[in-house]
Tab-separated table of C-alpha atoms and ligand atoms in Angstrom:
chain	number	residue	atom	x	y	z
H	1	UNK	CA	100.634	92.551	82.965
H	2	UNK	CA	103.857	90.916	81.782
H	3	UNK	CA	107.382	91.911	82.818
H	4	UNK	CA	110.857	91.123	81.504
H	5	UNK	CA	112.950	88.794	83.662
H	6	UNK	CA	115.993	86.562	83.447
H	7	UNK	CA	114.709	82.999	83.756
H	8	UNK	CA	116.537	79.819	84.723
H	9	UNK	CA	114.775	76.473	84.207
H	10	UNK	CA	117.733	74.132	84.702
H	11	UNK	CA	121.077	74.097	86.468
H	12	UNK	CA	123.963	74.980	84.161
H	13	UNK	CA	126.187	77.724	82.821
H	14	UNK	CA	125.232	81.408	82.437
H	15	UNK	CA	124.213	80.570	78.837
H	16	UNK	CA	121.237	78.563	80.128
H	17	UNK	CA	119.665	81.831	81.315
H	18	UNK	CA	117.064	83.476	79.076
H	19	UNK	CA	115.475	86.905	79.019
H	20	UNK	CA	111.701	86.229	78.946
H	21	UNK	CA	108.332	87.872	79.466
H	22	UNK	CA	106.746	86.491	82.639
H	23	UNK	CA	103.608	87.360	84.581
H	24	UNK	CA	103.900	90.271	86.999
H	25	UNK	CA	104.343	88.874	90.546
H	26	UNK	CA	101.189	88.813	92.714
H	27	UNK	CA	101.294	91.082	95.730
H	28	UNK	CA	100.513	89.452	99.102
H	29	UNK	CA	99.199	91.445	102.076
H	30	UNK	CA	102.616	91.665	103.781
H	31	UNK	CA	104.533	92.377	100.578
H	32	UNK	CA	105.921	95.344	98.705
H	33	UNK	CA	105.947	95.454	94.896
H	34	UNK	CA	109.261	97.009	93.856
H	35	UNK	CA	110.030	98.375	90.399
H	36	UNK	CA	113.669	97.297	90.172
H	37	UNK	CA	116.146	99.845	88.823
H	38	UNK	CA	119.342	97.915	89.501
H	39	UNK	CA	120.612	94.606	90.846
H	40	UNK	CA	124.048	93.202	91.609
H	41	UNK	CA	125.935	89.943	91.274
H	42	UNK	CA	127.147	87.816	94.186
H	43	UNK	CA	128.646	84.368	94.593
H	44	UNK	CA	125.190	83.095	95.648
H	45	UNK	CA	123.992	83.743	92.081
H	46	UNK	CA	126.516	81.194	90.811
H	47	UNK	CA	125.426	78.630	93.417
H	48	UNK	CA	121.786	79.023	92.365
H	49	UNK	CA	122.713	78.964	88.666
H	50	UNK	CA	124.818	75.808	88.816
H	51	UNK	CA	123.324	73.935	91.759
H	52	UNK	CA	126.875	73.651	93.118
H	53	UNK	CA	128.066	72.756	95.672
H	54	UNK	CA	125.563	69.912	95.453
H	55	UNK	CA	124.444	70.363	99.087
H	56	UNK	CA	122.973	73.741	98.095
H	57	UNK	CA	120.312	71.843	96.121
H	58	UNK	CA	118.681	70.901	99.421
H	59	UNK	CA	117.647	74.546	99.599
H	60	UNK	CA	117.494	75.448	95.897
H	61	UNK	CA	115.863	72.326	94.380
H	62	UNK	CA	117.309	68.858	93.822
H	63	UNK	CA	116.968	68.456	90.043
H	64	UNK	CA	116.189	71.990	88.876
H	65	UNK	CA	116.158	75.409	90.529
H	66	UNK	CA	112.919	76.037	92.397
H	67	UNK	CA	113.547	79.790	92.140
H	68	UNK	CA	113.280	80.430	88.426
H	69	UNK	CA	114.274	84.119	88.509
H	70	UNK	CA	117.739	84.609	90.028
H	71	UNK	CA	119.090	87.881	91.451
H	72	UNK	CA	119.582	88.673	95.154
H	73	UNK	CA	120.609	92.295	95.661
H	74	UNK	CA	118.254	94.964	94.341
H	75	UNK	CA	117.536	98.679	94.478
H	76	UNK	CA	114.373	100.257	93.168
H	77	UNK	CA	111.206	102.201	93.847
H	78	UNK	CA	108.099	100.947	95.670
H	79	UNK	CA	105.262	100.607	93.172
H	80	UNK	CA	102.510	99.421	95.547
H	81	UNK	CA	102.129	97.819	98.974
H	82	UNK	CA	99.961	95.065	100.484
H	83	UNK	CA	97.386	96.028	103.107
H	84	UNK	CA	99.514	94.853	106.085
H	85	UNK	CA	102.675	96.726	105.065
H	86	UNK	CA	103.581	99.383	107.624
H	87	UNK	CA	107.028	100.764	106.830
H	88	UNK	CA	106.889	101.560	103.113
H	89	UNK	CA	104.678	103.443	100.720
H	90	UNK	CA	104.514	103.861	96.939
H	91	UNK	CA	107.352	106.040	95.700
H	92	UNK	CA	109.852	105.068	98.410
H	93	UNK	CA	113.342	104.285	97.126
H	94	UNK	CA	114.494	100.991	98.652
H	95	UNK	CA	117.278	98.409	98.566
H	96	UNK	CA	117.593	94.873	99.876
H	97	UNK	CA	118.832	91.303	99.601
H	98	UNK	CA	116.249	88.792	98.327
H	99	UNK	CA	118.384	85.664	98.701
H	100	UNK	CA	116.340	84.462	101.694
H	101	UNK	CA	112.911	85.231	100.276
H	102	UNK	CA	112.881	83.527	96.864
H	103	UNK	CA	115.339	85.662	94.837
H	104	UNK	CA	113.758	87.305	91.737
H	105	UNK	CA	116.033	90.358	91.470
H	106	UNK	CA	116.989	90.007	87.786
H	107	UNK	CA	113.599	91.325	86.647
H	108	UNK	CA	111.665	94.547	86.144
H	109	UNK	CA	109.461	94.000	89.231
H	110	UNK	CA	109.514	91.810	92.326
H	111	UNK	CA	107.136	91.302	95.272
H	112	UNK	CA	108.943	90.851	98.580
H	113	UNK	CA	108.179	90.867	102.319
H	114	UNK	CA	108.793	94.343	103.713
H	115	UNK	CA	111.333	93.086	106.252
H	116	UNK	CA	113.992	92.392	103.601
H	117	UNK	CA	114.025	96.031	102.477
H	118	UNK	CA	115.322	99.314	103.842
H	119	UNK	CA	115.118	102.837	102.501
H	120	UNK	CA	117.912	103.394	99.971
H	121	UNK	CA	120.811	105.578	101.162
H	122	UNK	CA	119.917	109.055	99.933
H	123	UNK	CA	123.411	109.743	98.611
H	124	UNK	CA	123.598	106.679	96.334
H	125	UNK	CA	122.312	106.028	92.826
H	126	UNK	CA	120.201	102.886	92.321
H	127	UNK	CA	123.243	101.121	90.792
H	128	UNK	CA	125.419	101.990	93.785
H	129	UNK	CA	122.702	100.966	96.258
H	130	UNK	CA	122.193	97.601	94.522
H	131	UNK	CA	125.909	96.910	95.014
H	132	UNK	CA	125.578	97.075	98.789
H	133	UNK	CA	123.276	94.593	100.582
H	134	UNK	CA	124.876	91.157	100.529
H	135	UNK	CA	128.548	92.112	100.235
H	136	UNK	CA	128.404	94.861	102.862
H	137	UNK	CA	126.374	92.704	105.281
H	138	UNK	CA	128.896	89.878	104.837
H	139	UNK	CA	131.742	92.261	105.634
H	140	UNK	CA	129.923	93.793	108.612
H	141	UNK	CA	128.789	90.541	110.206
H	142	UNK	CA	132.109	88.738	109.749
H	143	UNK	CA	134.075	91.651	111.263
H	144	UNK	CA	131.694	92.611	114.055
H	145	UNK	CA	129.873	89.426	115.071
H	146	UNK	CA	132.413	86.715	114.359
H	147	UNK	CA	135.644	88.750	114.408
H	148	UNK	CA	134.808	91.005	117.399
H	149	UNK	CA	136.513	93.929	115.662
H	150	UNK	CA	137.341	96.848	117.956
H	151	UNK	CA	139.067	100.185	117.842
H	152	UNK	CA	142.860	99.896	117.738
H	153	UNK	CA	142.847	96.206	116.777
H	154	UNK	CA	145.134	95.090	113.966
H	155	UNK	CA	142.951	93.619	111.230
H	156	UNK	CA	144.146	91.928	108.038
H	157	UNK	CA	141.735	91.456	105.129
H	158	UNK	CA	143.027	88.737	102.793
H	159	UNK	CA	141.368	89.340	99.394
H	160	UNK	CA	140.551	93.001	99.898
H	161	UNK	CA	139.643	94.071	96.373
H	162	UNK	CA	136.388	92.283	95.480
H	163	UNK	CA	132.820	93.052	96.507
H	164	UNK	CA	133.095	91.761	100.088
H	165	UNK	CA	136.770	92.619	100.626
H	166	UNK	CA	136.423	96.263	99.654
H	167	UNK	CA	133.487	96.752	102.035
H	168	UNK	CA	135.464	94.911	104.735
H	169	UNK	CA	138.360	97.392	104.488
H	170	UNK	CA	135.997	100.361	104.731
H	171	UNK	CA	133.820	98.922	107.519
H	172	UNK	CA	136.821	97.803	109.619
H	173	UNK	CA	138.057	101.414	109.466
H	174	UNK	CA	134.695	102.680	110.746
H	175	UNK	CA	135.274	100.526	113.869
H	176	UNK	CA	138.648	102.234	114.373
H	177	UNK	CA	140.776	99.224	113.428
H	178	UNK	CA	144.238	99.419	111.858
H	179	UNK	CA	143.679	97.714	108.519
H	180	UNK	CA	146.101	95.791	106.332
H	181	UNK	CA	144.715	94.835	102.926
H	182	UNK	CA	146.088	91.926	100.904
H	183	UNK	CA	145.454	92.249	97.172
H	184	UNK	CA	147.241	92.031	93.831
H	185	UNK	CA	149.383	94.793	92.332
H	186	UNK	CA	146.580	96.237	90.185
H	187	UNK	CA	144.356	96.733	93.245
H	188	UNK	CA	146.817	98.517	95.551
H	189	UNK	CA	145.501	102.003	94.812
H	190	UNK	CA	141.894	100.794	95.319
H	191	UNK	CA	142.806	99.360	98.742
H	192	UNK	CA	144.578	102.575	99.768
H	193	UNK	CA	141.759	104.814	98.582
H	194	UNK	CA	139.294	102.620	100.511
H	195	UNK	CA	141.180	103.418	103.721
H	196	UNK	CA	143.696	100.592	104.199
H	197	UNK	CA	146.593	101.677	106.435
H	198	UNK	CA	148.937	99.082	104.924
H	199	UNK	CA	148.766	97.045	101.733
H	200	UNK	CA	150.455	93.715	101.013
H	201	UNK	CA	150.760	92.775	97.353
H	202	UNK	CA	150.269	89.011	97.270
H	203	UNK	CA	151.922	88.870	93.841
H	204	UNK	CA	155.186	90.177	95.308
H	205	UNK	CA	155.211	89.227	98.989
H	206	UNK	CA	154.659	85.794	100.466
H	207	UNK	CA	152.165	86.231	103.287
H	208	UNK	CA	153.439	83.050	104.970
H	209	UNK	CA	156.876	84.651	105.479
H	210	UNK	CA	155.738	87.945	106.979
H	211	UNK	CA	156.665	88.686	110.588
H	212	UNK	CA	153.701	90.962	111.448
H	213	UNK	CA	150.948	89.546	113.705
H	214	UNK	CA	147.226	90.437	113.707
H	215	UNK	CA	144.294	90.431	116.157
H	216	UNK	CA	141.816	89.549	113.426
H	217	UNK	CA	142.279	88.055	109.963
H	218	UNK	CA	139.374	87.924	107.543
H	219	UNK	CA	139.925	85.303	104.826
H	220	UNK	CA	137.767	86.723	102.033
H	221	UNK	CA	139.599	85.289	99.053
H	222	UNK	CA	142.711	83.309	98.207
H	223	UNK	CA	144.060	79.919	99.095
H	224	UNK	CA	146.353	79.570	102.111
H	225	UNK	CA	146.752	76.727	104.568
H	226	UNK	CA	144.987	77.450	107.855
H	227	UNK	CA	148.350	76.960	109.616
H	228	UNK	CA	149.640	80.091	107.856
H	229	UNK	CA	146.749	82.209	109.118
H	230	UNK	CA	147.094	80.718	112.590
H	231	UNK	CA	150.767	81.650	112.717
H	232	UNK	CA	149.976	85.228	111.665
H	233	UNK	CA	147.561	85.724	114.581
H	234	UNK	CA	148.450	87.364	117.882
H	235	UNK	CA	147.763	85.289	120.987
H	236	UNK	CA	143.931	85.425	121.357
H	237	UNK	CA	143.672	86.441	117.686
H	238	UNK	CA	140.720	85.357	115.524
H	239	UNK	CA	140.668	84.056	111.947
H	240	UNK	CA	137.298	84.208	110.194
H	241	UNK	CA	136.918	82.265	106.974
H	242	UNK	CA	134.549	84.161	104.674
H	243	UNK	CA	135.397	82.838	101.199
H	244	UNK	CA	138.150	81.781	98.837
H	245	UNK	CA	139.196	78.295	97.862
H	246	UNK	CA	137.309	75.168	98.907
H	247	UNK	CA	140.365	73.724	100.662
H	248	UNK	CA	140.607	76.856	102.806
H	249	UNK	CA	136.952	76.363	103.794
H	250	UNK	CA	137.329	72.649	104.585
H	251	UNK	CA	140.434	73.284	106.671
H	252	UNK	CA	138.700	76.068	108.602
H	253	UNK	CA	135.689	73.810	109.227
H	254	UNK	CA	137.645	70.672	110.128
H	255	UNK	CA	140.712	72.038	111.924
H	256	UNK	CA	139.179	75.266	113.240
H	257	UNK	CA	137.180	73.799	116.140
H	258	UNK	CA	140.184	71.747	117.332
H	259	UNK	CA	142.607	74.699	117.138
H	260	UNK	CA	140.088	76.913	118.941
H	261	UNK	CA	139.513	74.339	121.698
H	262	UNK	CA	143.155	73.564	122.343
H	263	UNK	CA	144.765	77.022	122.239
H	264	UNK	CA	144.140	80.718	122.693
H	265	UNK	CA	143.652	81.482	118.994
H	266	UNK	CA	140.247	81.120	117.328
H	267	UNK	CA	139.647	79.809	113.787
H	268	UNK	CA	136.095	79.774	112.465
H	269	UNK	CA	133.996	79.891	109.310
H	270	UNK	CA	131.104	82.216	108.770
H	271	UNK	CA	127.789	82.367	106.894
H	272	UNK	CA	126.145	85.701	106.256
H	273	UNK	CA	122.483	86.152	107.272
H	274	UNK	CA	120.752	89.168	105.762
H	275	UNK	CA	118.607	91.208	108.083
H	276	UNK	CA	116.909	94.569	107.990
H	277	UNK	CA	118.703	95.890	111.087
H	278	UNK	CA	122.132	95.493	109.485
H	279	UNK	CA	120.879	96.991	106.230
H	280	UNK	CA	119.785	100.084	108.158
H	281	UNK	CA	123.136	100.142	110.007
H	282	UNK	CA	125.026	100.049	106.697
H	283	UNK	CA	122.751	102.728	105.196
H	284	UNK	CA	123.737	105.006	108.107
H	285	UNK	CA	127.457	104.405	107.475
H	286	UNK	CA	126.957	105.233	103.806
H	287	UNK	CA	124.941	108.381	104.483
H	288	UNK	CA	127.613	109.509	106.966
H	289	UNK	CA	130.137	109.252	104.102
H	290	UNK	CA	132.108	106.504	105.883
H	291	UNK	CA	131.421	103.710	103.385
H	292	UNK	CA	130.979	103.908	99.609
H	293	UNK	CA	130.383	101.060	97.167
H	294	UNK	CA	132.947	100.586	94.419
H	295	UNK	CA	131.509	99.504	91.086
H	296	UNK	CA	133.672	97.615	88.642
H	297	UNK	CA	131.315	97.056	85.708
H	298	UNK	CA	127.688	97.595	84.844
H	299	UNK	CA	125.614	95.373	82.526
H	300	UNK	CA	122.058	95.567	81.130
H	301	UNK	CA	119.350	93.082	82.244
H	302	UNK	CA	119.695	91.238	78.921
H	303	UNK	CA	123.438	90.904	79.620
H	304	UNK	CA	123.124	89.026	82.956
H	305	UNK	CA	124.843	85.931	81.429
H	306	UNK	CA	127.853	88.096	80.432
H	307	UNK	CA	127.896	89.696	83.887
H	308	UNK	CA	127.957	86.255	85.548
H	309	UNK	CA	130.698	85.033	83.206
H	310	UNK	CA	132.818	88.041	84.101
H	311	UNK	CA	132.103	87.697	87.839
H	312	UNK	CA	132.915	83.995	87.933
H	313	UNK	CA	136.453	84.696	86.720
H	314	UNK	CA	136.963	86.015	90.266
H	315	UNK	CA	138.864	89.203	89.483
H	316	UNK	CA	136.278	91.964	89.768
H	317	UNK	CA	137.408	95.159	91.458
H	318	UNK	CA	134.478	95.948	93.735
H	319	UNK	CA	130.998	95.033	92.525
H	320	UNK	CA	129.374	93.991	89.247
H	321	UNK	CA	125.951	95.573	88.813
H	322	UNK	CA	122.963	95.123	86.501
H	323	UNK	CA	121.001	98.132	85.300
H	324	UNK	CA	117.356	97.228	84.784
K	1	NAP	N1	130.515	83.415	104.076
K	1	NAP	C1	129.548	84.078	103.478
K	1	NAP	O1	128.431	84.180	103.981
K	1	NAP	C2	129.837	84.730	102.162
K	1	NAP	C3	128.960	85.684	101.620
K	1	NAP	C4	129.297	86.283	100.399
K	1	NAP	C5	130.471	85.903	99.755
K	1	NAP	N2	131.253	84.951	100.308
K	1	NAP	C6	132.511	84.540	99.661
K	1	NAP	O2	133.415	85.603	99.738
K	1	NAP	C7	134.342	85.510	98.654
K	1	NAP	C8	134.449	86.867	98.025
K	1	NAP	O3	133.218	87.230	97.445
K	1	NAP	P1	133.154	88.509	96.526
K	1	NAP	O4	131.771	88.669	96.063
K	1	NAP	O5	133.841	89.634	97.177
K	1	NAP	O6	134.064	87.988	95.322
K	1	NAP	P2	134.678	88.789	94.145
K	1	NAP	O7	134.122	90.175	94.108
K	1	NAP	O8	134.555	87.952	92.942
K	1	NAP	O9	136.245	88.847	94.544
K	1	NAP	C9	137.116	89.121	93.505
K	1	NAP	C10	138.358	89.766	94.072
K	1	NAP	O10	139.167	88.814	94.747
K	1	NAP	C11	140.525	89.026	94.406
K	1	NAP	N3	141.266	87.769	94.426
K	1	NAP	C12	141.160	86.736	93.559
K	1	NAP	N4	142.027	85.760	93.881
K	1	NAP	C13	142.688	86.182	94.985
K	1	NAP	C14	143.729	85.630	95.784
K	1	NAP	N5	144.250	84.434	95.500
K	1	NAP	N6	144.181	86.335	96.831
K	1	NAP	C15	143.670	87.538	97.111
K	1	NAP	N7	142.693	88.139	96.391
K	1	NAP	C16	142.216	87.459	95.335
K	1	NAP	C17	140.479	89.561	92.985
K	1	NAP	O11	141.537	90.422	92.695
K	1	NAP	P3	142.886	89.879	91.997
K	1	NAP	O12	142.481	88.773	91.096
K	1	NAP	O13	143.481	91.023	91.297
K	1	NAP	O14	143.687	89.441	93.160
K	1	NAP	C18	139.182	90.367	92.962
K	1	NAP	O15	139.384	91.735	93.228
K	1	NAP	C19	133.807	84.425	97.729
K	1	NAP	O16	134.575	83.261	97.915
K	1	NAP	C20	132.382	84.201	98.192
K	1	NAP	O17	131.987	82.889	98.019
K	1	NAP	C21	130.978	84.368	101.475
C-alpha cells in the first residue's frame, strides 16, 4: 500500500519539500502503526530541513537528510500493533514526539516504538493534541528540571507567546509560581488569558531597565545580553536559556558556567529530551483543565512548505499545526 507523505531529499528551503506517494512503513514487533490525523511544526523541523546549524548534520546526515520524511509531533489513531507491543491496541487515540525515533510525522501513517507515544488527552481534538508534545515538554523540563520552579517563586518567561512560551506560562502557573510574561503588544491578551500575573510589553518597556527581580527566568525567545538576565535575578536565582538568538545561546554556554561557579546565581542552557513519562504528566495537566494548547494556524499536509515558511518568520501566536 502507498501513502502520501512530505518528502525531503536534500537540505534546503521549504520549497525543496514535495508531497509524494511512498510505501507504507513496515511494522516491527515493538512498533505501533499510527494513522496520523494531525502534526505540528517545531524549530527542529527547520534544523532537519536546512541541515543548520551545521553540527546538527552529525545526527541528521552530513550531505543530505537521512530522515526523508520530516515531522516530529503527531496525533492520530492506532491502526495496528507489533506482537511485542503491550500498552496500545488498534483504535487507541495517541499523541507523541517522533524527533528521537526517525521523524516521519508529515505523512498519512507512521510506524513508531510504543515508548514515544501516550494516549491522547480525551478533551483535545487531534489538531490540539498534535500541538502539545515537543513544545509542552520543553516548557515542563526547562521549568521543573533545570529551573527548579516551585510554588510562590517569581518566574519570568521571556518570549511568552510562541509554542514553547505559551505552554511555559501555563505550566509555571500549575506549579504555583507568580508568572511575568514578556511579549509584544499584540500578544498581551494571549499572555493574560494563559494565566500570566504580570505582562511586560517588550515593544514599550526596556527589560534591561526594570527594577523587579526574579527567582527564575526562562529565555524562550528574544536577544538580550546574559548580563541583563543575570542582573534581573534574585540572589540564588536561575536563568535557563531555552531559545532565541544565537548570541544569547553562545553567551549562556560560554559565560554561564563561569557565572554559576563564581557567584550565587545560576545561568545555564537546556536541551529538551522527549520521554513518555512527561507526555503522560502533561496529558494529566490538560485533562485536569490546567493547560490548553493555543493554535495559531492550521495547514493541510500539502501545505507543509507554507506552514514552515510562516513558522520560520518567528511570530506565531501559539502553535502551527498540520491537518492530515
Ligand atoms: N532548548 C530546547 O530543547 C528547545 C526545544 C524547542 C524549542 N526551542 C527553542 O525555543 C524557541 C521558541 O520556540 P517556539 O517553537 O516557541 O517558537 P515560536 O513559536 O516560533 O515563537 C514565536 C513567538 O516568539 C515571539 N518573539 C519573537 N521575537 C521575540 C523577541 N525578540 N522577544 C520576545 N518574544 C519574541 C513572537 O511574538 P512577537 O513576534 O509578537 O514578539 C512569537 O509569538 C526557539 O528559539 C526554539 O529554537 C528550544
